[in-house]
Tab-separated table of C-alpha atoms in Angstrom:
chain	number	residue	atom	x	y	z
A	1	UNK	CA	-2.920	18.893	-32.823
A	2	UNK	CA	-0.622	16.553	-31.007
A	3	UNK	CA	-2.179	15.138	-27.886
A	4	UNK	CA	-0.075	14.006	-24.940
A	5	UNK	CA	0.168	10.259	-24.518
A	6	UNK	CA	-2.319	8.648	-22.197
A	7	UNK	CA	-0.881	7.897	-18.763
A	8	UNK	CA	-2.207	5.104	-16.638
A	9	UNK	CA	-1.916	6.456	-13.094
A	10	UNK	CA	-2.346	3.013	-11.480
A	11	UNK	CA	0.428	1.543	-13.615
A	12	UNK	CA	2.768	4.430	-12.813
A	13	UNK	CA	2.059	4.074	-9.101
A	14	UNK	CA	2.893	0.381	-9.315
A	15	UNK	CA	6.160	1.146	-11.054
A	16	UNK	CA	7.061	3.706	-8.393
A	17	UNK	CA	6.417	1.152	-5.684
A	18	UNK	CA	8.511	-1.411	-7.548
A	19	UNK	CA	11.394	1.081	-7.815
A	20	UNK	CA	11.042	1.918	-4.126
A	21	UNK	CA	11.046	-1.774	-3.218
A	22	UNK	CA	14.027	-2.380	-5.496
A	23	UNK	CA	15.934	0.404	-3.758
A	24	UNK	CA	15.025	-1.039	-0.354
A	25	UNK	CA	16.183	-4.495	-1.424
A	26	UNK	CA	19.498	-3.131	-2.654
A	27	UNK	CA	20.000	-1.331	0.657
A	28	UNK	CA	19.064	-4.425	2.662
A	29	UNK	CA	21.490	-6.500	0.588
A	30	UNK	CA	24.167	-4.072	1.702
A	31	UNK	CA	23.195	-4.540	5.370
A	32	UNK	CA	21.167	-1.352	5.813
A	33	UNK	CA	19.152	-1.971	8.969
A	34	UNK	CA	17.062	1.187	8.477
A	35	UNK	CA	15.847	-0.122	5.100
A	36	UNK	CA	15.097	-3.511	6.681
A	37	UNK	CA	13.141	-1.765	9.432
A	38	UNK	CA	11.052	0.012	6.776
A	39	UNK	CA	10.207	-3.331	5.189
A	40	UNK	CA	9.450	-4.857	8.593
A	41	UNK	CA	7.176	-1.996	9.605
A	42	UNK	CA	5.312	-2.147	6.292
A	43	UNK	CA	4.835	-5.933	6.070
A	44	UNK	CA	4.894	-7.373	9.598
A	45	UNK	CA	1.235	-6.715	10.372
A	46	UNK	CA	-0.121	-7.997	7.027
A	47	UNK	CA	1.976	-11.178	7.393
A	48	UNK	CA	0.864	-11.604	10.996
A	49	UNK	CA	-2.821	-11.065	10.180
A	50	UNK	CA	-2.761	-13.549	7.288
A	51	UNK	CA	-0.965	-16.138	9.392
A	52	UNK	CA	-3.418	-15.561	12.245
A	53	UNK	CA	-6.267	-16.202	9.847
A	54	UNK	CA	-4.587	-19.392	8.584
A	55	UNK	CA	-3.303	-20.774	11.884
A	56	UNK	CA	-5.969	-19.400	14.228
A	57	UNK	CA	-3.157	-19.079	16.798
A	58	UNK	CA	-1.628	-15.788	17.904
A	59	UNK	CA	1.573	-17.532	18.979
A	60	UNK	CA	1.957	-19.439	15.702
A	61	UNK	CA	1.163	-16.324	13.664
A	62	UNK	CA	3.791	-14.298	15.567
A	63	UNK	CA	6.352	-17.118	15.295
A	64	UNK	CA	5.826	-17.300	11.533
A	65	UNK	CA	6.005	-13.527	11.136
A	66	UNK	CA	9.295	-13.476	13.057
A	67	UNK	CA	10.617	-16.380	10.949
A	68	UNK	CA	9.763	-14.488	7.766
A	69	UNK	CA	11.801	-11.437	8.677
A	70	UNK	CA	14.648	-13.408	10.203
A	71	UNK	CA	14.843	-15.422	6.965
A	72	UNK	CA	14.663	-12.266	4.887
A	73	UNK	CA	17.556	-10.702	6.805
A	74	UNK	CA	19.662	-13.875	6.957
A	75	UNK	CA	19.364	-14.461	3.186
A	76	UNK	CA	19.481	-10.805	2.153
A	77	UNK	CA	22.493	-11.327	-0.114
A	78	UNK	CA	20.413	-13.747	-2.227
A	79	UNK	CA	17.350	-11.499	-2.709
A	80	UNK	CA	16.844	-10.537	-6.336
A	81	UNK	CA	16.047	-6.807	-6.448
A	82	UNK	CA	14.083	-7.346	-9.674
A	83	UNK	CA	11.569	-9.654	-7.941
A	84	UNK	CA	8.387	-8.514	-6.229
A	85	UNK	CA	9.143	-7.889	-2.557
A	86	UNK	CA	5.565	-8.464	-1.400
A	87	UNK	CA	5.402	-11.797	-3.221
A	88	UNK	CA	8.729	-12.849	-1.747
A	89	UNK	CA	7.602	-12.024	1.786
A	90	UNK	CA	4.370	-13.988	1.451
A	91	UNK	CA	6.133	-16.954	-0.194
A	92	UNK	CA	8.468	-17.084	2.800
A	93	UNK	CA	5.445	-16.823	5.121
A	94	UNK	CA	3.674	-19.737	3.401
A	95	UNK	CA	6.810	-21.880	3.591
A	96	UNK	CA	7.224	-21.025	7.258
A	97	UNK	CA	3.600	-21.988	7.944
A	98	UNK	CA	4.080	-25.302	6.141
A	99	UNK	CA	7.306	-25.961	8.078
A	100	UNK	CA	5.571	-25.151	11.356
A	101	UNK	CA	2.721	-27.527	10.569
A	102	UNK	CA	5.180	-30.283	9.684
A	103	UNK	CA	7.104	-29.770	12.923
A	104	UNK	CA	3.844	-29.840	14.882
A	105	UNK	CA	2.581	-32.870	12.980
A	106	UNK	CA	-0.417	-30.979	11.613
A	107	UNK	CA	-0.627	-32.339	8.085
A	108	UNK	CA	-2.160	-29.948	5.569
A	109	UNK	CA	-3.645	-27.550	8.119
A	110	UNK	CA	-1.465	-24.478	7.450
A	111	UNK	CA	-1.444	-24.179	3.718
């Protein structure tokens, strides 16, 4: 008897999310504000919470979160739809935290 191939449900779910993120990125690159809003609603709180944990400042965490999404929108034409959206968002967040610490003269605190 021929058995159906084994399917890894977790892997398939990851691929579906990647395709969904790719579609969102393509829409955002074309200036689709509804797609951008979906990304913002999905990732704002996780970015904010991580930055709050790192900075221990609500204001700094919110500033960084806003910087992340402003940067994402302002550079949307450069976003590679094949790259991981979550990784991109958190890389931008880390860079924003480092930039904030440099501006504030806090060496090495927000890394």
